[in-house]
Short mmCIF file of C-alpha atoms in Angstrom, two decimals:
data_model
loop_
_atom_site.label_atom_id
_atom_site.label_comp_id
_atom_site.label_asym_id
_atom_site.label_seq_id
_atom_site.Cartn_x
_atom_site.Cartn_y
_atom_site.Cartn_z
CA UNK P 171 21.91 -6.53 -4.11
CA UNK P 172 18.10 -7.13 -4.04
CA UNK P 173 17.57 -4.80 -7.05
CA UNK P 174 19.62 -7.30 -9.20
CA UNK P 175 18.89 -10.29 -7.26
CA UNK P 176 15.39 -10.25 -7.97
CA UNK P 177 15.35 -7.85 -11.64
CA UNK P 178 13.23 -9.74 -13.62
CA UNK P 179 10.54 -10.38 -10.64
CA UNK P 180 10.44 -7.23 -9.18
CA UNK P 181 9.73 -5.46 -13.11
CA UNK P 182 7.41 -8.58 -13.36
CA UNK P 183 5.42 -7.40 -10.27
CA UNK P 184 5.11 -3.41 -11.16
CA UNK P 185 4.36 -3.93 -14.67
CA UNK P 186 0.98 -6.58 -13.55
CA UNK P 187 0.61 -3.76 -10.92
CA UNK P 188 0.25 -1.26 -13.49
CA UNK P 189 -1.66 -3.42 -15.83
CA UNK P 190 -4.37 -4.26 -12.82
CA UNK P 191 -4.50 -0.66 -11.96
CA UNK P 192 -5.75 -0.03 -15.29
CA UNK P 193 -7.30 -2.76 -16.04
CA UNK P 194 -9.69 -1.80 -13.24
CA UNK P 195 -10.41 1.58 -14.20
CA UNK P 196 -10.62 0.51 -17.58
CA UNK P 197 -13.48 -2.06 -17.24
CA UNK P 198 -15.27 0.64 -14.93
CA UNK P 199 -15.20 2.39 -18.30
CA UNK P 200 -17.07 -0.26 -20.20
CA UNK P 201 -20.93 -0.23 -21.65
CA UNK P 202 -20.58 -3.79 -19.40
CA UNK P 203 -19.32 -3.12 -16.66
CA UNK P 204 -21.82 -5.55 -14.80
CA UNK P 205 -20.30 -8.01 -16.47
CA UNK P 206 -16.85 -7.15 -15.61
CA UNK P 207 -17.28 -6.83 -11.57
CA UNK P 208 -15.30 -9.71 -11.26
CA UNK P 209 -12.57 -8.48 -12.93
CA UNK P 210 -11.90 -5.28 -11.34
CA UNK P 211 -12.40 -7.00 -8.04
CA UNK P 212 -9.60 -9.32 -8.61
CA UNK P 213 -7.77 -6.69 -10.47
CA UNK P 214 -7.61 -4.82 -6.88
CA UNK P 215 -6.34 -7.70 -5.48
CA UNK P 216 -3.96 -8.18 -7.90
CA UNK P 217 -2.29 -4.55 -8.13
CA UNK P 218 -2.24 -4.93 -4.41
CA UNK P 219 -0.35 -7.64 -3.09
CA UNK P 220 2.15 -7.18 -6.88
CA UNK P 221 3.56 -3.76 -5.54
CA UNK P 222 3.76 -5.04 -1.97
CA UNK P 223 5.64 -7.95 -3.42
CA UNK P 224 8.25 -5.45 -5.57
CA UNK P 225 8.42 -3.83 -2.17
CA UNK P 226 9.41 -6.92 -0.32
CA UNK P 227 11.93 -7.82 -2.89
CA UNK P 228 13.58 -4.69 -3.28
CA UNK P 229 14.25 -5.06 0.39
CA UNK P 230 15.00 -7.91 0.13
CA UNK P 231 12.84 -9.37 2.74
CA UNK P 232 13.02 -12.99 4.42
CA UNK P 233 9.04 -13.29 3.69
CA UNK P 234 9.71 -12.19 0.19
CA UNK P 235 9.33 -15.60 -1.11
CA UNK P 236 6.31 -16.59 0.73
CA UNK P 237 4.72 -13.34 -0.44
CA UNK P 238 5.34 -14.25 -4.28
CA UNK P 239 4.36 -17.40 -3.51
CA UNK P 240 0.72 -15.97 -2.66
CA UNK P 241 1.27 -13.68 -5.45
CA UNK P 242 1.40 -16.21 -8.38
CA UNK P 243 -1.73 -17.55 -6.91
CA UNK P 244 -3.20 -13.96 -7.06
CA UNK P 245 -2.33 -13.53 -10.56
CA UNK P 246 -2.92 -16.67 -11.66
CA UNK P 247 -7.10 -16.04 -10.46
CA UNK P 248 -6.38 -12.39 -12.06
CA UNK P 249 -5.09 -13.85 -15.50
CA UNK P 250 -7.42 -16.15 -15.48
CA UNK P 251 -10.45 -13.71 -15.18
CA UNK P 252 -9.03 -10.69 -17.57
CA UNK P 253 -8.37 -13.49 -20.42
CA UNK P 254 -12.30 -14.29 -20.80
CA UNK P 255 -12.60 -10.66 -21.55
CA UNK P 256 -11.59 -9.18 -25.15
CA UNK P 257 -11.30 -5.55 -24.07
CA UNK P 258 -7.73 -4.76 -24.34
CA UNK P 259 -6.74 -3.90 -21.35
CA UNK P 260 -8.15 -7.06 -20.19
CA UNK P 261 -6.04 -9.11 -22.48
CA UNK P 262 -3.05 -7.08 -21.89
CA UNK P 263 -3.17 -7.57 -17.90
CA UNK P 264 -4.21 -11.63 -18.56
CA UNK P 265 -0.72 -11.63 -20.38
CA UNK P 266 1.26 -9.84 -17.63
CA UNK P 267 -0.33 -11.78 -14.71
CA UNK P 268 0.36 -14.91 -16.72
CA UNK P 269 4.17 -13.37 -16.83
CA UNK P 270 4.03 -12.32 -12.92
CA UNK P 271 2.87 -15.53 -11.65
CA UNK P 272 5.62 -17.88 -14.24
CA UNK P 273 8.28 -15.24 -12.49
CA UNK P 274 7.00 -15.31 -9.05
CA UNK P 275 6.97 -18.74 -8.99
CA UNK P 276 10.51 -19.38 -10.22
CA UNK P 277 11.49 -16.97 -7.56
CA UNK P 278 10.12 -18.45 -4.72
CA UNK P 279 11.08 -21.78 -5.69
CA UNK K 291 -4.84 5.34 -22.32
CA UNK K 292 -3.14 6.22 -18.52
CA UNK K 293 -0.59 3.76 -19.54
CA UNK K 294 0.96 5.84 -22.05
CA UNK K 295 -0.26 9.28 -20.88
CA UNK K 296 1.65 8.92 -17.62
CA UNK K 297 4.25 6.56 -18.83
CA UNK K 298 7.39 8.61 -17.65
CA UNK K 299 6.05 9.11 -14.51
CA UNK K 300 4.81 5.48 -13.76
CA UNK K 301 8.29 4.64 -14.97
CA UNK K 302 9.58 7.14 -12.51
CA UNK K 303 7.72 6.47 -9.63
CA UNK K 304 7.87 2.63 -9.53
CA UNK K 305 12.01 2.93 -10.09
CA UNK K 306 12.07 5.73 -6.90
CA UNK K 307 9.87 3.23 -4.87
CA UNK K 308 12.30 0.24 -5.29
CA UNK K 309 15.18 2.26 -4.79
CA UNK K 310 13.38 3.60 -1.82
CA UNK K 311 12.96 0.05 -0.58
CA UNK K 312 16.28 -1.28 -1.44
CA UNK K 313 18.18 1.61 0.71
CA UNK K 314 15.60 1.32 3.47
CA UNK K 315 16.52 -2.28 4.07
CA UNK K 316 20.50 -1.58 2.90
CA UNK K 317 20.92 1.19 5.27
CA UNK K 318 19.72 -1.25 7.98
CA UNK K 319 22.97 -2.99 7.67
CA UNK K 320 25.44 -0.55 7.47
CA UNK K 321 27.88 0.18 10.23
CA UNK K 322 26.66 3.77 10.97
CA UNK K 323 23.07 2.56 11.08
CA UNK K 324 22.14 5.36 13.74
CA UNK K 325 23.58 8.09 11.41
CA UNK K 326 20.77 6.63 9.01
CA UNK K 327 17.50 6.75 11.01
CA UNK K 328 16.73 10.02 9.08
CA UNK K 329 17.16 8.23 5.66
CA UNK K 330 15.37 4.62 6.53
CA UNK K 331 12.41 7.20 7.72
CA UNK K 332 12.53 9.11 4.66
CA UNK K 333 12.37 6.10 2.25
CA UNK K 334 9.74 4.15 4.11
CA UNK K 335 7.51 7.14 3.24
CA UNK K 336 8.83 7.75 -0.08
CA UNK K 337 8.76 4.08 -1.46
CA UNK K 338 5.00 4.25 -0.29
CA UNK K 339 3.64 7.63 -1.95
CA UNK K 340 5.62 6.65 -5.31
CA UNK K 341 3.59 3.11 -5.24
CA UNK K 342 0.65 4.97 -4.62
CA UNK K 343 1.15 7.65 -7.54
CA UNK K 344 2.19 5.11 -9.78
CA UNK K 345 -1.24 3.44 -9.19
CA UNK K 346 -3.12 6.14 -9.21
CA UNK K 347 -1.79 7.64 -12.40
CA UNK K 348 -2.34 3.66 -13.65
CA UNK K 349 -5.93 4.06 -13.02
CA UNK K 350 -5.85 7.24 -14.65
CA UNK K 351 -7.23 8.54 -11.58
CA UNK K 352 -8.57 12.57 -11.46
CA UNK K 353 -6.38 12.66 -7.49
CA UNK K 354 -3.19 12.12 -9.71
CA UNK K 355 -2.06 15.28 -10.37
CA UNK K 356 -2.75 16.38 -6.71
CA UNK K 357 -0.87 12.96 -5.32
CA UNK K 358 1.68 13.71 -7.99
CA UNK K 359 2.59 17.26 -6.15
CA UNK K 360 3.29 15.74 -2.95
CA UNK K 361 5.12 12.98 -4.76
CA UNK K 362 7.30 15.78 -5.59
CA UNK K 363 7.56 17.51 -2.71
CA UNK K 364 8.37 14.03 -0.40
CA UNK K 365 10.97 12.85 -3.21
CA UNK K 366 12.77 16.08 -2.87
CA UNK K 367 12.84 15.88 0.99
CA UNK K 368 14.11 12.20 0.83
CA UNK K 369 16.56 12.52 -2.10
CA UNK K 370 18.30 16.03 -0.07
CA UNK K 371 18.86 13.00 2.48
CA UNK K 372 20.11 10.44 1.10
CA UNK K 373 22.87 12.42 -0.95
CA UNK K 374 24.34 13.34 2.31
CA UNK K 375 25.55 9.75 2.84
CA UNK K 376 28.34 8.10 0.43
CA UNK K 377 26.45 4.64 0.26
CA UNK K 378 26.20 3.33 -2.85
CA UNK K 379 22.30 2.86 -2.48
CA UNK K 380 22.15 6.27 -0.56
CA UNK K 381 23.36 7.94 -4.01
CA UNK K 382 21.37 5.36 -6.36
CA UNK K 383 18.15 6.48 -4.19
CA UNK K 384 18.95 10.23 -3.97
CA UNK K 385 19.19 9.99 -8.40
CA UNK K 386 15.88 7.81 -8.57
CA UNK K 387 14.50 10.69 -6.04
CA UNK K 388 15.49 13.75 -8.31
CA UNK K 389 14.38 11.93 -11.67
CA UNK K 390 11.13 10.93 -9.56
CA UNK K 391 10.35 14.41 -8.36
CA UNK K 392 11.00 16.29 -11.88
CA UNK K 393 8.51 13.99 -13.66
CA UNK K 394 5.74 14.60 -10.63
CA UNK K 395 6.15 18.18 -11.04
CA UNK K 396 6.24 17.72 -14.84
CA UNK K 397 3.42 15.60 -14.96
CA UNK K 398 1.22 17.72 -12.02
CA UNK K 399 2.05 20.68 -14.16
CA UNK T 231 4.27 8.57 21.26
CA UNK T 232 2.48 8.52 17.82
CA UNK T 233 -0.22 6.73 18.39
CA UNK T 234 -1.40 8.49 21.34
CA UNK T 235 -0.84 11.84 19.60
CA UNK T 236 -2.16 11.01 15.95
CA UNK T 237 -4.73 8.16 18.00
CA UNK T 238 -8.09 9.97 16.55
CA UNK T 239 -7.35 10.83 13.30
CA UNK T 240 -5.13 7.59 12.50
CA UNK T 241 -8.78 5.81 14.08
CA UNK T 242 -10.52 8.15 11.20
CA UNK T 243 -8.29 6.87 8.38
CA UNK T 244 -8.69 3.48 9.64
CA UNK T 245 -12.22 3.31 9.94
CA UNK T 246 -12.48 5.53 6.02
CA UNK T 247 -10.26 2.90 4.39
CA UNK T 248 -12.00 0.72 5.58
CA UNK T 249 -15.56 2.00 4.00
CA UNK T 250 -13.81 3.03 1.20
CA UNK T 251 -12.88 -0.68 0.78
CA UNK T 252 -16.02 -1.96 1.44
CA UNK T 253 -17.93 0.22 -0.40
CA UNK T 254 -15.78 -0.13 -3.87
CA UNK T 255 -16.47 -4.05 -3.62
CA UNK T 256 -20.56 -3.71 -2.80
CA UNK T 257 -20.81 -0.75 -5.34
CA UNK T 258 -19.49 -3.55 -7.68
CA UNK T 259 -22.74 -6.04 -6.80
CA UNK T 260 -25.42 -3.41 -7.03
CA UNK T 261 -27.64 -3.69 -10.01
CA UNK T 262 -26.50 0.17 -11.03
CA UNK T 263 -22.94 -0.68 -11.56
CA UNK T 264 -22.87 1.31 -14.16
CA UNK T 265 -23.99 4.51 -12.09
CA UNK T 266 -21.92 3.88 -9.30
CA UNK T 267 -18.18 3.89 -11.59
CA UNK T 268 -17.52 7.40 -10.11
CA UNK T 269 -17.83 6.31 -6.65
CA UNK T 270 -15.53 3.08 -7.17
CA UNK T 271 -12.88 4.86 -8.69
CA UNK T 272 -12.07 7.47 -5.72
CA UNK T 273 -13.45 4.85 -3.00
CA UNK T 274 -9.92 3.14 -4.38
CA UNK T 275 -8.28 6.61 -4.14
CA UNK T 276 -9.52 7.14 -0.40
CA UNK T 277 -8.56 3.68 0.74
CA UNK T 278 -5.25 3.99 -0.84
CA UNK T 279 -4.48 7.51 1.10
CA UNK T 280 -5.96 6.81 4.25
CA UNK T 281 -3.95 3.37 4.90
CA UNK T 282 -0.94 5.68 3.76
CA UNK T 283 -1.46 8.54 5.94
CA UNK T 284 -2.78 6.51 9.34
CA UNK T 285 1.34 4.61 8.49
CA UNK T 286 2.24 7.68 8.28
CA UNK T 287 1.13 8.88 11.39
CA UNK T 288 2.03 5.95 13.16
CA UNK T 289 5.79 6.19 12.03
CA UNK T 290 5.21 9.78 13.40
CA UNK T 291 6.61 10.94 9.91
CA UNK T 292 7.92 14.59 9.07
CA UNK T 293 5.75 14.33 5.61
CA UNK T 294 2.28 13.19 8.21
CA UNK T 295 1.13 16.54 7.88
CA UNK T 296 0.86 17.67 3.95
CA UNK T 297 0.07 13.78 3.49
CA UNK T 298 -2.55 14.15 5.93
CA UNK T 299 -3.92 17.52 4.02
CA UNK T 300 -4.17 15.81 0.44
CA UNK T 301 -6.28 13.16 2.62
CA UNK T 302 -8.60 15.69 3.54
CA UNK T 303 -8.80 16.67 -0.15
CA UNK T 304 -9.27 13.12 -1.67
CA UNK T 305 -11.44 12.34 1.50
CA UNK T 306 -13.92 15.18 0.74
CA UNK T 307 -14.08 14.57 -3.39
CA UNK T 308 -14.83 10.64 -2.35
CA UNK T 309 -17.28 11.91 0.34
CA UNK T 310 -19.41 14.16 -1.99
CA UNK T 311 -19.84 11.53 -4.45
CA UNK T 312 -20.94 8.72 -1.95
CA UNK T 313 -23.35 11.01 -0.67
CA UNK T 314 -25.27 11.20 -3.88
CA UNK T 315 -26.10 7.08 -3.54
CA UNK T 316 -29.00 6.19 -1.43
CA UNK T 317 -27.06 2.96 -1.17
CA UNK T 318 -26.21 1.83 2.92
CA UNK T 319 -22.35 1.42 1.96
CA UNK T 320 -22.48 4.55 0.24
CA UNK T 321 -24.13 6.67 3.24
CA UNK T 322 -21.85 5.15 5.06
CA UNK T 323 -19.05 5.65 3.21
CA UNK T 324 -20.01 9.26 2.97
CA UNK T 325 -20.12 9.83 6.51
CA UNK T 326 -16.70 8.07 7.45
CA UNK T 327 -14.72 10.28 4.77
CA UNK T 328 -16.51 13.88 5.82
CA UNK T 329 -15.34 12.73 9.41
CA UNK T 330 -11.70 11.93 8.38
CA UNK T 331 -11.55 14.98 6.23
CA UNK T 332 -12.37 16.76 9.18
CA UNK T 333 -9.76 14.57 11.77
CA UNK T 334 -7.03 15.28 8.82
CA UNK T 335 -7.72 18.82 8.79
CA UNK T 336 -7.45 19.38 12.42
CA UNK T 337 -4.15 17.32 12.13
CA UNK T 338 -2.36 19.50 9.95
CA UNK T 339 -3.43 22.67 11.27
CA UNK M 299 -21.52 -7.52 5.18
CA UNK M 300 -17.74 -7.98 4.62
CA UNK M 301 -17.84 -4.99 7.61
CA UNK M 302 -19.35 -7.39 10.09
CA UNK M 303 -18.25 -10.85 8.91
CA UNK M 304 -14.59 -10.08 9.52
CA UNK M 305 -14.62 -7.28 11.94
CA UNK M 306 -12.65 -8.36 14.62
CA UNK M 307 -10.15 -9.39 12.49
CA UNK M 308 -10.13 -6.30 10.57
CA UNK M 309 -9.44 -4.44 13.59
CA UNK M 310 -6.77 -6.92 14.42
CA UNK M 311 -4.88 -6.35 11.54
CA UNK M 312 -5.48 -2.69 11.08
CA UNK M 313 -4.23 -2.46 15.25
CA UNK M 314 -1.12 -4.98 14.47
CA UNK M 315 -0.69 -2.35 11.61
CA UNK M 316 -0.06 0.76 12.78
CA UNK M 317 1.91 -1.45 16.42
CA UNK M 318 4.36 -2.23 13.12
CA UNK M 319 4.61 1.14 12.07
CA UNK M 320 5.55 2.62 14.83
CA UNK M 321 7.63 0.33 16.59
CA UNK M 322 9.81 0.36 13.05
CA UNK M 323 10.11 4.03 13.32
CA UNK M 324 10.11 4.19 17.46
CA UNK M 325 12.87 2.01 16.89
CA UNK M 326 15.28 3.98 14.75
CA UNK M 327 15.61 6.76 17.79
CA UNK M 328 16.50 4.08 20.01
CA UNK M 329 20.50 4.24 21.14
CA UNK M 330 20.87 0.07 20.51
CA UNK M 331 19.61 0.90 16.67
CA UNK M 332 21.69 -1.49 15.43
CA UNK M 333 20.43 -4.53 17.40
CA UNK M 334 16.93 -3.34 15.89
CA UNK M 335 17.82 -3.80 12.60
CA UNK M 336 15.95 -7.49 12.47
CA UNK M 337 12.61 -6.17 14.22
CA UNK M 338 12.54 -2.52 11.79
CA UNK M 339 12.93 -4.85 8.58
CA UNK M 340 10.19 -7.56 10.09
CA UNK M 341 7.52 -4.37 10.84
CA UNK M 342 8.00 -3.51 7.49
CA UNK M 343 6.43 -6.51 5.59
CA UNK M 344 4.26 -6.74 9.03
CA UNK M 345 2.43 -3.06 8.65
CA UNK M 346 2.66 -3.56 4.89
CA UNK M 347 0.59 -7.01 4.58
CA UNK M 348 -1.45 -6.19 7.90
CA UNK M 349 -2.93 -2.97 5.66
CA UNK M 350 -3.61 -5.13 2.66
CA UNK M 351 -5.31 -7.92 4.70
CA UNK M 352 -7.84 -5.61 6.32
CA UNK M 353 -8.17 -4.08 2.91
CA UNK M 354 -8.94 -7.28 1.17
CA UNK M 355 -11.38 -8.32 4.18
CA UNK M 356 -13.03 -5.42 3.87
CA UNK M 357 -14.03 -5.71 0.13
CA UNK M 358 -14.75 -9.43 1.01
CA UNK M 359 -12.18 -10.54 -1.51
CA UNK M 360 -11.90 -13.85 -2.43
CA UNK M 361 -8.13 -13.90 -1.62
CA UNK M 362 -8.72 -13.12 1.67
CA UNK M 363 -8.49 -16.12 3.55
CA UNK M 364 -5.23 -17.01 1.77
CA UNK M 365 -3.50 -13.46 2.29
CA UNK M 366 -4.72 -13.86 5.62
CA UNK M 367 -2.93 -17.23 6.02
CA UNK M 368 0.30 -15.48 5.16
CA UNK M 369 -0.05 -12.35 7.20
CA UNK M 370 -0.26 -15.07 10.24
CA UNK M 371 3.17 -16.30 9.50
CA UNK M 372 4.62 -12.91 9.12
CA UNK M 373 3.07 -11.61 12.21
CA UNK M 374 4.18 -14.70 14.03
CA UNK M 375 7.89 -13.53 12.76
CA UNK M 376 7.81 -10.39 13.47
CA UNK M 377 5.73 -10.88 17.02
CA UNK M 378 9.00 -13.53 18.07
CA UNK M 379 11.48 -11.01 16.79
CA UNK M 380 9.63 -8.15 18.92
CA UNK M 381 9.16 -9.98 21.89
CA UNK M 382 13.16 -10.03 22.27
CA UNK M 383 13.36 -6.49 23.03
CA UNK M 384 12.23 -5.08 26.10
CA UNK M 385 11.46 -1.49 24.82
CA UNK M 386 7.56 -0.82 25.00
CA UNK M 387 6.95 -0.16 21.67
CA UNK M 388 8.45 -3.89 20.77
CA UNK M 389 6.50 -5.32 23.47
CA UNK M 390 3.46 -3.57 22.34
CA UNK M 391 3.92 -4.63 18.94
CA UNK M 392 4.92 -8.03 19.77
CA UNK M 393 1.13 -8.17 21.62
CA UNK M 394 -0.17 -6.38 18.76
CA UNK M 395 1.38 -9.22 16.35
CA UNK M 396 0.21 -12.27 18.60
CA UNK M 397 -3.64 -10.95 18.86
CA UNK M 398 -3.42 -10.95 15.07
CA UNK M 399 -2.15 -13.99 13.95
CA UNK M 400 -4.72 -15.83 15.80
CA UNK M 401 -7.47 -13.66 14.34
CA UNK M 402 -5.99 -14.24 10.99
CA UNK M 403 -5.51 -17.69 11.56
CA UNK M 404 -9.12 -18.07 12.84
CA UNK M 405 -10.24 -15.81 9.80
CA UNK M 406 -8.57 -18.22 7.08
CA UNK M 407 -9.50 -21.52 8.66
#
């Protein structure tokens, strides 16, 4: 079954969802939150195409690996962006894009 | 932080929406597909308002507890479905439904 | 058929994600980021509900009409704030959720 | 303005959208449902990454060109698998799907 198939990615994919999702409400939060336009904007991104990945996976779609495939790129320019931030919730959602993308990426490959 | 506030519920939500998904796609193969149209239609718009609650409720947004009520309300109408059908996945889905609909109200309350 | 039935207000949800969507990213480049936090956070609300609810409509769902009346509500909070920016994506912003509050209204009547 | 700059591909997508949606869901009342199966699971991911396409378009994301990319190659799946069937709603949606792989196509190159 999908569910068990693709465990470890689909959790991978709702917990970076969740951690984007707050990330960017989080940073619109912040006494900088010039500085940290570039974060929610990728952060929307991000939360977007992770739960339409999960989604994918739990049925487990034919596309589903080309969609993680595009996913671990997402996160990857997500993770990147959070981690040059020290707010929390910016480090927290650097370290589960950084685990989104390693698992997407072993799943499409 | 929404994280933790709302952590149930996330919890809640993003397990109904893959279970959602998963019998969506399952049911598509079963024998009896026809006798399923009512539960593939069901799930496609229950997997979708549990992503969105989850996210919303993520972002610690002030539409949660609002989005959260009809969470509620469309879990119950899709979980009363899919326990009419023996399918493994029909009975996984119809559980993750119930759980998904008591923490909406719960958190909504 | 669905679309022929739903065709103006799915065209309203359309066209308010699709301000909604804009306007969250250009709110994000003015100078006044800072100010405009209120109106990012339910722009991402509103362009979450309205994609769900014009898919909703299209699949000519059961659940179309309450999901189609907590549009109207989320439309009408996003709406109010937009209209307090003098900001072009903000006016117009303001004026595509007041008319899909009003489309999802008449819907669910 | 993001608006402008990728409007008729917006529209594309957003149209090829809500074709998905209800060509998924005109399909489960059909009597054949089981020779659907194939074209309801392929205007799932279609009407899912169509909606986050226009989305990302419309906040000018820098992702956009590369989600576009892959929402071409599903809609070119699903548009084949849709073009098999000679019920309207598949042919529309097959159309539908065409019309927006080239715009995404065009969009990404």
């Amino acid at each position: 079954m999908a569910h068990e198939k693709y465990g470890t990615c689909i959790a991978a994919c709702n917990d970076c969802a969740m951690a984007c999702s707050h990330c960017a409400a989080a940073c619109l939060h912040e006494d900088d939150v010039k500085m940290m336009a570039a974060c929610i904007a990728l952060d929307m991104d991000c939360a977007a195409i992770c739960q339409l990945a999960a989604a994918a996976m739990a049925r487990d779609s034919a596309n589903a690996p080309a969609i993680c495939r595009l996913c671990a790129e997402i996160c990857t320019a997500c993770g990147t962006e959070c981690a040059k931030h020290s707010h929390e919730h910016c480090q927290a959602c650097a370290a589960a894009c950084k685990q989104c993308a390693q698992a997407c990426r072993e799943m499409a490959a």
